[in-house]
XYZ file of C-alpha atoms in Angstrom:
691
model
C -1.541 32.004 -25.890
C 1.451 31.239 -23.633
C 3.477 34.035 -22.039
C 6.650 34.072 -19.981
C 7.518 36.640 -17.276
C 10.169 39.205 -18.202
C 12.763 37.492 -16.020
C 12.138 34.199 -17.787
C 12.377 35.945 -21.171
C 15.705 37.448 -20.274
C 14.372 41.058 -20.580
C 15.218 43.060 -17.412
C 13.284 46.275 -16.716
C 14.577 49.269 -18.693
C 16.770 51.748 -16.857
C 14.900 54.614 -18.631
C 11.579 53.730 -17.001
C 10.515 56.338 -14.388
C 10.984 55.419 -10.737
C 7.796 55.278 -8.650
C 7.300 55.627 -4.906
C 7.277 52.224 -3.130
C 3.546 52.332 -2.443
C 2.688 53.217 -6.038
C 5.196 50.655 -7.353
C 3.567 47.907 -5.271
C 0.133 48.824 -6.599
C 1.446 48.824 -10.148
C 3.109 45.411 -9.709
C -0.091 43.950 -8.263
C -2.107 45.329 -11.187
C 0.426 43.969 -13.637
C 0.142 40.499 -12.129
C -3.605 40.623 -12.671
C -3.466 41.759 -16.293
C -0.572 39.669 -17.586
C -1.119 38.818 -21.240
C -2.055 35.305 -22.251
C -4.002 32.550 -20.545
C -1.339 29.927 -19.770
C 1.785 31.217 -17.993
C 5.029 29.250 -17.598
C 7.346 30.193 -14.754
C 9.860 27.339 -15.004
C 10.748 25.147 -17.949
C 13.181 22.203 -17.926
C 13.925 19.585 -20.570
C 16.050 16.437 -20.374
C 17.052 13.619 -22.675
C 16.959 10.298 -20.765
C 18.574 7.067 -21.944
C 18.006 3.933 -19.863
C 19.286 0.406 -20.365
C 18.954 -2.660 -18.141
C 20.022 -6.295 -18.276
C 18.766 -8.958 -15.856
C 19.861 -12.557 -15.720
C 18.503 -15.122 -13.293
C 19.190 -18.825 -12.781
C 17.038 -20.976 -10.480
C 17.955 -24.556 -9.676
C 15.538 -26.807 -7.792
C 17.015 -30.050 -6.530
C 14.750 -33.079 -6.640
C 17.273 -35.865 -7.089
C 19.409 -36.628 -10.139
C 16.424 -37.402 -12.372
C 14.233 -34.551 -11.159
C 16.636 -31.604 -10.946
C 15.254 -28.584 -12.800
C 17.156 -25.500 -13.930
C 15.385 -22.394 -15.170
C 17.257 -19.534 -16.835
C 15.771 -16.114 -17.480
C 17.145 -13.116 -19.318
C 15.512 -9.722 -19.613
C 16.933 -6.820 -21.652
C 15.342 -3.371 -21.810
C 16.296 -0.121 -23.533
C 14.383 3.151 -23.257
C 14.996 6.587 -24.707
C 12.751 9.460 -23.674
C 12.455 13.220 -23.663
C 11.504 14.585 -20.239
C 9.845 17.945 -19.576
C 9.270 19.688 -16.240
C 6.961 22.699 -16.266
C 5.001 24.766 -13.772
C 3.003 27.910 -13.866
C -0.562 29.145 -13.658
C -3.673 29.766 -15.732
C -4.760 33.435 -15.990
C -3.673 34.178 -12.406
C -1.766 32.263 -9.655
C -4.802 32.639 -7.398
C -7.000 30.921 -9.979
C -5.121 27.790 -11.098
C -1.567 26.738 -10.280
C -0.140 23.753 -12.053
C 2.957 21.608 -12.035
C 3.730 19.027 -14.703
C 6.486 16.631 -15.585
C 6.294 13.995 -18.272
C 8.535 11.708 -20.296
C 7.709 10.424 -23.761
C 9.807 8.076 -25.840
C 10.301 4.520 -27.045
C 10.817 1.276 -25.115
C 12.346 -1.951 -26.406
C 12.196 -5.220 -24.438
C 13.537 -8.713 -25.039
C 12.712 -11.574 -22.664
C 13.793 -15.222 -22.751
C 13.126 -18.201 -20.485
C 14.686 -21.643 -20.810
C 14.265 -24.917 -18.915
C 15.097 -28.533 -19.678
C 11.774 -29.035 -21.429
C 10.892 -25.779 -23.183
C 12.128 -22.362 -24.243
C 10.086 -19.162 -24.474
C 10.895 -15.714 -25.806
C 9.115 -12.425 -26.273
C 10.013 -9.118 -27.919
C 8.167 -5.876 -27.531
C 8.588 -2.340 -28.863
C 6.207 0.372 -27.802
C 5.596 3.880 -26.562
C 6.985 4.946 -23.191
C 4.980 7.518 -21.257
C 5.580 8.632 -17.659
C 3.964 11.722 -16.155
C 3.385 13.616 -12.920
C 0.765 16.358 -13.172
C -0.935 18.321 -10.403
C -3.316 21.294 -10.377
C -4.380 23.528 -7.488
C -7.686 25.294 -8.115
C -8.445 28.536 -6.242
C -5.662 27.791 -3.722
C -6.224 30.941 -1.639
C -10.033 30.770 -1.526
C -12.314 29.236 1.124
C -13.295 26.571 -1.387
C -10.323 25.055 -3.247
C -9.584 21.938 -5.204
C -6.727 19.795 -6.415
C -6.239 17.238 -9.185
C -3.275 14.935 -9.741
C -2.225 12.135 -12.058
C 1.087 10.325 -12.213
C 2.673 7.280 -13.712
C 6.189 6.246 -12.795
C 8.530 3.287 -12.806
C 10.955 2.255 -10.101
C 13.216 -0.616 -9.083
C 12.228 -2.437 -5.871
C 15.235 -4.203 -4.294
C 14.738 -7.486 -2.424
C 17.291 -8.861 0.000
C 19.108 -11.871 -1.500
C 16.693 -11.888 -4.476
C 16.591 -10.105 -7.810
C 14.977 -6.685 -7.862
C 11.466 -6.195 -9.147
C 10.276 -3.578 -11.623
C 7.338 -1.586 -10.286
C 5.032 0.452 -12.503
C 2.671 2.650 -10.500
C -0.216 4.686 -11.904
C -2.181 7.013 -9.644
C -4.836 9.679 -10.077
C -7.154 11.624 -7.846
C -9.163 14.767 -7.239
C -10.387 16.519 -4.110
C -12.316 19.600 -3.036
C -11.511 21.312 0.256
C -13.856 23.850 1.868
C -13.334 25.965 4.974
C -16.473 27.747 6.123
C -15.837 29.345 9.482
C -15.261 26.602 12.032
C -16.316 23.868 9.595
C -13.911 22.194 7.155
C -14.836 19.542 4.651
C -12.883 17.504 2.124
C -14.322 15.221 -0.523
C -12.188 13.299 -2.976
C -11.454 10.206 -5.001
C -8.157 8.318 -5.404
C -7.182 5.569 -7.819
C -4.009 3.482 -7.749
C -2.760 0.647 -9.954
C 0.527 -1.097 -9.095
C 2.226 -3.772 -11.188
C 5.350 -5.547 -9.956
C 7.178 -7.841 -12.355
C 10.377 -9.897 -12.281
C 12.260 -11.603 -15.053
C 10.737 -15.010 -14.284
C 7.554 -15.769 -16.174
C 4.737 -14.715 -13.812
C 6.433 -16.182 -10.746
C 7.222 -12.798 -9.145
C 4.415 -10.776 -10.717
C 1.895 -8.977 -8.545
C -0.962 -6.609 -9.319
C -2.774 -4.362 -6.838
C -5.538 -1.937 -7.833
C -7.281 0.350 -5.331
C -10.130 2.814 -5.851
C -11.190 5.049 -2.958
C -13.877 7.677 -2.438
C -13.836 9.636 0.823
C -15.536 12.472 2.687
C -13.883 14.013 5.746
C -15.734 16.673 7.776
C -14.336 18.478 10.826
C -16.212 20.921 13.018
C -14.414 23.008 15.641
C -17.473 23.689 17.733
C -15.310 25.649 20.177
C -11.818 25.621 21.602
C -13.058 22.897 23.942
C -15.103 20.733 21.599
C -14.387 19.080 18.225
C -16.324 16.750 15.958
C -15.138 14.682 12.981
C -17.271 12.622 10.594
C -15.477 10.619 7.887
C -16.725 8.148 5.299
C -14.611 5.881 3.054
C -15.601 3.654 0.153
C -12.712 1.530 -1.100
C -12.367 -1.303 -3.602
C -9.209 -3.419 -3.674
C -8.258 -5.973 -6.317
C -5.125 -8.034 -5.680
C -3.683 -10.593 -8.075
C -0.641 -12.627 -7.072
C 0.344 -14.081 -10.431
C 2.793 -16.597 -8.997
C -0.302 -18.559 -8.029
C -3.921 -18.727 -9.109
C -4.927 -16.644 -6.110
C -6.944 -13.417 -6.274
C -8.227 -11.271 -3.432
C -10.980 -8.724 -4.114
C -12.905 -6.733 -1.550
C -15.146 -3.682 -1.301
C -15.147 -1.729 1.955
C -17.482 0.959 3.314
C -16.514 2.617 6.575
C -18.061 5.414 8.640
C -16.108 7.002 11.509
C -17.376 9.538 14.027
C -15.003 11.104 16.574
C -15.976 13.650 19.211
C -13.943 15.160 22.043
C -14.928 17.636 24.749
C -12.695 19.376 27.326
C -14.499 20.538 30.451
C -14.048 21.414 34.067
C -11.747 23.903 35.734
C -8.989 24.843 33.299
C -10.366 22.236 30.864
C -8.586 19.548 32.851
C -11.088 16.799 32.098
C -11.848 15.214 28.750
C -14.604 13.108 27.221
C -13.880 11.568 23.834
C -16.131 9.221 21.892
C -15.332 7.011 18.932
C -17.785 5.206 16.653
C -16.919 3.041 13.629
C -19.103 1.088 11.232
C -17.361 -1.096 8.654
C -18.837 -3.295 5.937
C -16.681 -5.430 3.643
C -17.936 -7.476 0.707
C -15.976 -9.773 -1.579
C -13.800 -12.809 -1.006
C -13.779 -12.359 2.794
C -16.952 -10.444 3.747
C -17.350 -8.995 7.233
C -19.456 -6.422 9.091
C -18.114 -4.537 12.111
C -19.565 -2.033 14.551
C -17.501 -0.391 17.287
C -18.465 2.212 19.898
C -15.976 3.489 22.510
C -16.637 6.410 24.896
C -13.794 7.363 27.274
C -13.774 9.748 30.223
C -10.503 11.139 31.589
C -10.583 13.002 34.897
C -7.437 14.856 35.918
C -7.882 15.304 39.658
C -4.495 16.974 40.112
C -1.191 17.368 38.299
C -0.111 14.037 39.794
C -3.277 11.932 39.670
C -5.813 11.078 36.968
C -8.385 8.357 36.303
C -9.701 6.951 33.023
C -13.071 5.248 32.514
C -13.756 3.426 29.247
C -16.575 1.379 27.783
C -16.404 -0.421 24.435
C -18.968 -2.252 22.361
C -17.868 -4.407 19.424
C -19.983 -6.472 17.034
C -18.691 -8.630 14.172
C -20.313 -10.821 11.533
C -17.914 -12.971 9.509
C -17.955 -16.518 8.109
C -21.396 -17.211 9.562
C -20.139 -16.165 12.997
C -21.902 -13.423 14.937
C -19.914 -11.961 17.807
C -20.970 -9.334 20.331
C -18.655 -7.980 23.010
C -19.079 -5.537 25.880
C -16.058 -4.382 27.854
C -15.603 -1.850 30.628
C -12.298 -0.872 32.163
C -10.931 1.555 34.707
C -7.392 2.946 35.016
C -5.764 5.162 37.630
C -2.406 6.872 37.019
C -0.371 8.463 39.805
C 2.876 10.434 39.307
C 3.988 11.630 42.757
C 7.253 13.065 41.353
C 9.577 12.857 38.351
C 10.915 9.484 39.480
C 7.765 7.451 39.983
C 4.835 6.452 37.772
C 2.253 4.078 39.266
C -0.862 2.819 37.509
C -3.606 0.335 38.306
C -6.366 -0.979 36.067
C -9.295 -3.364 36.142
C -11.670 -4.601 33.446
C -14.660 -6.825 32.812
C -15.645 -8.382 29.477
C -18.647 -10.331 28.267
C -18.794 -11.885 24.789
C -21.364 -13.944 22.884
C -20.596 -16.035 19.797
C -23.427 -17.543 17.715
C -25.753 -17.490 20.728
C -24.245 -20.718 22.112
C -20.782 -19.710 23.376
C -20.478 -17.091 26.077
C -17.206 -15.830 27.528
C -16.864 -13.856 30.748
C -13.509 -12.349 31.588
C -12.324 -10.299 34.554
C -8.867 -8.902 35.131
C -6.789 -6.413 37.075
C -3.203 -5.276 37.230
C -0.728 -2.841 38.687
C 2.345 -1.305 37.044
C 5.152 0.760 38.568
C 8.077 2.553 36.923
C 11.012 4.154 38.697
C 13.834 6.254 37.278
C 16.605 7.867 39.332
C 19.909 9.612 38.478
C 22.971 8.203 40.226
C 26.574 9.267 40.594
C 27.490 6.959 37.700
C 24.524 7.503 35.351
C 20.832 6.622 35.631
C 18.965 3.652 37.084
C 15.504 2.597 35.869
C 13.115 -0.180 36.861
C 9.689 -1.350 35.792
C 7.496 -4.001 37.415
C 3.948 -5.164 36.734
C 1.564 -7.815 38.007
C -1.649 -8.814 36.220
C -4.299 -11.456 36.778
C -7.365 -12.464 34.802
C -10.116 -15.036 35.002
C -11.755 -16.423 31.831
C -14.921 -18.530 31.957
C -16.660 -20.100 28.949
C -20.324 -21.059 29.154
C -22.673 -22.855 26.793
C -21.769 -25.577 24.306
C -18.370 -25.852 22.648
C -17.973 -23.807 19.479
C -15.724 -21.484 17.498
C -14.303 -18.151 18.572
C -12.897 -15.571 16.165
C -9.569 -13.746 16.531
C -9.093 -10.622 14.411
C -5.972 -8.480 14.124
C -3.461 -10.593 16.067
C -0.067 -9.118 15.097
C 3.306 -10.890 15.007
C 6.763 -10.040 13.695
C 7.988 -12.838 11.418
C 11.450 -14.044 10.552
C 12.730 -17.221 8.932
C 14.568 -18.717 11.884
C 12.426 -18.486 14.983
C 8.910 -19.917 15.189
C 5.969 -17.592 15.715
C 3.121 -19.192 17.654
C -0.438 -17.954 17.419
C -1.850 -17.063 20.812
C -4.755 -19.506 20.841
C -4.691 -23.339 20.658
C -6.802 -25.536 18.387
C -6.694 -23.119 15.445
C -8.812 -24.097 12.445
C -6.168 -23.902 9.772
C -8.506 -23.318 6.823
C -9.727 -20.087 8.465
C -6.242 -18.577 8.885
C -5.642 -15.327 6.947
C -2.451 -13.228 6.970
C -2.416 -9.558 5.945
C -0.011 -6.667 5.786
C -0.444 -4.152 8.621
C -2.549 -1.824 6.441
C -4.570 -4.847 5.191
C -3.950 -3.964 1.530
C -2.114 -7.241 0.809
C -3.276 -10.749 1.646
C -0.347 -13.143 1.945
C -0.599 -16.658 0.522
C 0.247 -19.814 2.452
C 2.911 -21.826 0.680
C 4.158 -18.762 -1.223
C 4.767 -16.239 1.560
C 4.652 -18.366 4.721
C 4.203 -21.929 5.973
C 2.065 -23.198 8.824
C 3.094 -26.047 11.133
C 1.052 -27.723 13.841
C 2.995 -28.302 17.075
C 0.800 -30.258 19.460
C -2.330 -28.166 19.855
C -0.578 -24.929 18.915
C 0.030 -23.417 15.469
C 3.357 -21.936 14.364
C 4.034 -19.717 11.334
C 7.322 -19.229 9.439
C 8.016 -16.699 6.682
C 9.583 -17.953 3.461
C 12.742 -16.350 2.101
C 11.265 -16.197 -1.406
C 7.914 -14.684 -0.389
C 6.647 -11.116 -0.081
C 7.114 -10.879 3.702
C 10.440 -9.207 4.463
C 12.526 -10.319 7.432
C 11.196 -8.560 10.529
C 7.905 -7.424 8.957
C 4.788 -7.229 11.121
C 1.957 -9.453 9.882
C -1.695 -9.366 10.986
C -3.562 -12.684 11.442
C -7.271 -13.500 11.523
C -8.425 -17.025 12.429
C -10.995 -19.142 14.219
C -10.238 -21.599 17.002
C -12.138 -24.218 18.939
C -13.129 -23.047 22.393
C -13.906 -25.491 25.210
C -17.228 -25.357 27.023
C -17.575 -24.897 30.751
C -13.883 -24.110 31.233
C -12.235 -21.792 33.750
C -8.705 -20.499 33.111
C -6.920 -18.254 35.613
C -3.774 -16.512 34.376
C -1.201 -14.658 36.481
C 1.606 -12.691 34.852
C 4.634 -10.970 36.379
C 7.052 -8.696 34.518
C 10.237 -7.055 35.766
C 12.941 -5.034 34.011
C 16.039 -3.485 35.607
C 18.788 -1.508 33.902
C 21.486 1.018 34.692
C 22.887 3.366 32.069
C 26.423 4.414 32.947
C 27.795 7.749 31.807
C 30.602 6.127 29.828
C 28.125 4.206 27.610
C 27.716 0.812 29.330
C 24.174 -0.388 30.136
C 23.591 -3.777 31.815
C 19.968 -4.930 31.997
C 17.837 -7.828 33.187
C 14.260 -8.688 32.145
C 11.978 -11.330 33.641
C 8.566 -12.534 32.438
C 6.480 -15.202 34.119
C 3.019 -16.524 33.238
C 1.165 -19.179 35.218
C -2.184 -20.681 34.301
C -4.657 -22.747 36.285
C -7.166 -24.553 34.048
C -10.213 -26.567 35.084
C -11.538 -29.437 33.045
C -14.207 -28.708 30.470
C -16.716 -30.592 28.381
C -15.844 -31.700 24.873
C -12.455 -30.049 24.351
C -9.624 -30.301 26.898
C -8.296 -27.033 28.286
C -4.778 -26.025 27.313
C -2.711 -24.346 30.042
C 0.502 -22.719 28.832
C 3.027 -21.742 31.527
C 6.025 -19.649 30.481
C 9.111 -18.322 32.207
C 11.544 -16.032 30.408
C 14.844 -14.532 31.549
C 16.907 -12.047 29.516
C 20.303 -10.854 30.684
C 22.083 -8.339 28.472
C 24.875 -5.821 28.197
C 24.788 -2.821 25.854
C 27.740 -0.523 25.178
C 27.310 2.644 23.095
C 29.938 5.041 21.817
C 29.618 7.937 19.339
C 30.790 5.842 16.363
C 29.886 2.291 17.383
C 27.686 0.169 19.629
C 27.453 -3.464 20.663
C 24.728 -5.414 22.456
C 24.977 -8.965 23.799
C 22.091 -10.880 25.332
C 21.460 -14.309 26.825
C 17.859 -15.546 26.908
C 16.296 -18.566 28.563
C 12.681 -19.167 27.534
C 10.826 -22.049 29.169
C 7.253 -22.800 28.123
C 4.969 -25.762 27.602
C 5.512 -26.064 23.844
C 8.760 -24.655 22.425
C 11.346 -23.832 25.115
C 14.732 -22.560 23.997
C 17.998 -21.003 25.105
C 19.481 -18.259 22.944
C 22.474 -15.993 22.679
C 22.536 -12.883 20.471
C 25.234 -10.372 19.636
C 24.530 -7.198 17.631
C 27.092 -4.586 16.649
C 27.021 -1.451 14.487
C 29.991 0.760 13.682
C 30.970 3.731 11.575
C 34.363 2.551 10.357
C 35.165 5.736 8.464
C 33.596 9.166 8.157
C 35.416 11.754 6.036
C 34.399 14.216 3.362
C 35.331 11.784 0.590
C 34.680 8.366 2.193
C 32.183 6.897 4.649
C 31.910 3.263 5.709
C 29.295 1.656 7.986
C 29.067 -1.960 9.111
C 26.649 -4.121 11.109
C 26.787 -7.716 12.311
C 24.346 -10.026 14.077
C 25.261 -13.398 15.601
C 22.506 -15.604 17.001
C 22.345 -19.113 18.415
C 19.082 -20.833 19.428
C 18.697 -24.246 21.060
C 15.083 -25.456 20.975
C 14.752 -28.174 23.596
C 11.041 -29.011 23.490
C 9.684 -32.519 23.093
C 7.642 -31.556 20.021
C 10.409 -30.109 17.865
C 13.923 -30.273 19.272
C 16.464 -28.582 16.981
C 19.231 -25.965 16.804
C 19.400 -22.774 14.756
C 22.360 -20.442 14.409
C 23.009 -17.664 11.948
C 25.211 -14.704 11.128
C 24.143 -11.522 9.327
C 26.761 -9.066 8.040
C 26.194 -5.838 6.107
C 28.647 -3.210 4.867
C 27.947 0.151 3.205
C 30.541 2.331 1.458
C 30.103 5.797 -0.064
C 32.974 7.467 -1.912
C 33.385 10.902 -3.503
C 36.361 10.728 -5.890
C 36.198 14.345 -7.052
C 33.607 16.977 -7.869
C 32.305 14.813 -10.754
C 32.587 11.139 -9.735
C 31.071 9.293 -6.759
C 30.352 5.649 -5.978
C 28.531 3.454 -3.471
C 28.872 -0.193 -2.489
C 26.353 -2.146 -0.411
C 26.899 -5.748 0.595
C 25.073 -8.205 2.829
C 25.709 -11.830 3.737
C 23.633 -14.304 5.740
C 24.496 -17.833 6.767
C 22.048 -19.973 8.681
C 22.388 -23.525 9.942
C 19.167 -25.231 10.971
C 19.608 -28.776 12.230
C 16.122 -29.612 10.969
C 15.963 -27.753 7.620
C 19.634 -27.567 6.597
C 21.803 -24.608 5.623
C 20.818 -21.328 4.000
C 23.217 -18.872 2.370
C 22.330 -15.408 1.111
C 24.506 -12.871 -0.706
C 23.411 -9.389 -1.773
C 25.833 -7.018 -3.556
C 25.046 -3.663 -5.153
C 27.564 -1.254 -6.651
C 26.701 2.140 -8.095
C 28.742 4.786 -9.917
C 27.476 8.331 -10.372
C 28.867 11.023 -12.669
C 27.647 14.606 -12.842
C 29.341 17.319 -14.855
C 27.501 20.347 -16.055
C 24.375 19.284 -17.884
C 25.383 15.604 -18.160
C 24.577 13.005 -15.501
C 25.098 9.237 -15.440
C 24.169 6.452 -13.014
C 25.445 2.894 -13.426
C 24.279 0.233 -10.958
C 25.155 -3.450 -10.834
C 23.509 -6.022 -8.544
C 24.304 -9.637 -7.673
C 22.030 -11.850 -5.559
C 22.324 -15.404 -4.338
C 19.901 -17.352 -2.173
C 20.827 -20.977 -1.497
C 18.433 -23.073 0.578
C 19.827 -26.565 1.040
C 20.471 -27.721 -2.546
C 18.192 -25.132 -4.193
C 19.827 -22.032 -5.678
C 18.357 -18.736 -6.860
C 21.079 -16.600 -8.458
C 20.632 -13.286 -10.258
C 22.693 -10.544 -11.854
C 21.480 -7.164 -13.112
C 22.892 -3.958 -14.562
C 21.048 -0.641 -14.898
C 22.349 2.405 -16.775
C 20.720 5.835 -16.764
C 22.129 8.803 -18.702
C 20.492 12.231 -18.494
C 21.372 15.264 -20.605
C 19.942 18.618 -19.559
C 18.541 20.468 -22.585
C 16.855 23.315 -20.698
C 19.240 25.847 -22.235
C 17.783 25.068 -25.667
C 14.368 26.182 -24.459
C 15.844 29.399 -23.063
C 17.559 30.080 -26.388
C 14.320 29.399 -28.274
C 12.472 31.800 -25.975
C 15.014 34.583 -26.545
C 14.850 34.060 -30.304
C 11.061 34.243 -30.212
C 11.132 37.471 -28.199
C 13.710 38.974 -30.597
C 11.437 38.259 -33.580
C 8.504 39.756 -31.670
C 10.545 42.937 -31.087
C 11.001 43.367 -34.839
């Protein structure tokens, strides 16, 4: 039996009912909430009719000479009609089970065609459309509570200068949360399945499935002491359909974290971290990490930090053990100064035949002072380290080296003599493994390795990428490195900020057995001027980077502006101009590019609004040729009463030398609110009940 509250039924309390004192009325209301008739109660009911239509057209031309030019044309048409419901309420009582549900059910029609010089394919499909978003809270006010959720939804994923992808995401999970005094515990399971598809046959398709079981326990032993124990079991299956590549892994991880405040006023702190990680699958690895840290706050201005870390890794038949101890002292004599000094020692064994000993120290000072014209700030640091390798020559493993990639500037891995077949590139959360040749390319420059992102891959411009790899380490080598950093800037009150940054690294390398030692000296100067106003800003910078492999000189200009900001119209623009001259002996070339973006939002009246987004990129690379990118998106929105409409059109062009990838898409969504029909049906039902 389903019941609606009186307010939802449209039946206000009768004026003839006797008035009760506030205390008695509250008791009566509370009793009424406990004895409401029915089992399933609805507090909100909404219903919509959704009509969606989309049309995608894409044309890809690959130039291979007159006889080998290929042109591929794709067309994708979709039409969906669905009835959408949004409901929430409770079962028996709000303190027992609360629930929230939304689901769409209807029909979907699809027509897909692909044509090249040699073949033509087509496919038609008509089926059931079902999207949902359901969640339940069990015993939400009790010490032991639970939650369950399940959802399936579709969305459009835009890509800069490329056609958008259609993403279908299905997720489900359940968890139980318990709070027993100072102890809290959560146990749960999550499942996720993501499919991304484009209108090219399999070329843009991607599938990612993740299943996770977790337990998270927290114990507040006292106000001064806390303990956390967490365990995760996760299985990931990734399928990049544009290639024959699959990446599957199963991970088990145990984490233990403990912190203790002690001493006078709880000024001191001891925190300990332990992690055990085991991964099986395509790239198996075992990791163990143990890190205790002691922080002593001797006064408000001075504190010291003592840290020890143990790390063990087994991967690709390599066994690595590392011990590291470091010390840091931080002194803040006043609000203007911050001075720190640190020292560390490291010892590492790889496969019982390569041993590395490393010692280092450094000092860092920051100064900030108000002036009559604004504020002056400075930062300077000096570090030195000594690295010695013992034993026979062998491999050393690098895990988690992070770089920000773009398509124009080379990114060099830190270590020389990289074994290319061991290189792996991941997203920051390690849920996606990028594929060489599809997402990035690798070039060998002397003994160093450079990485470039591809415009057509899954790595967006400016994304951070994590690299794992092995490299050949020389035996019996000694490398001393000295680094100096300096930054000066003054922020004037009227918005102008000139700055200067200097970086210098010098290496002394002794000869070794087997593999020659690579010493990389760098010197970098950056001189810039930044001007900021309430509605616009501009930043210009000159950079001179001199190193042993890929020196360059560069000039960059960035500007952002709000061109218009009114109630009915807003317009924002951004531009980036860059020029790089690479002057090295290995790869001398020139790169220059311009990036422009413009965003418009208009409100015509109380019913109609529109938006326009545009972006353009031109790049000239003296080695690789020219690249042009165009991205346009226009949207119109109409809302009047119970009727809403969204119409979006998109045009994309990516031209790399003689290759062209051009796409056009239109999406239409019409929604009609039918909630009033449910209200009318409810009133009619109640009227018949009254008879």
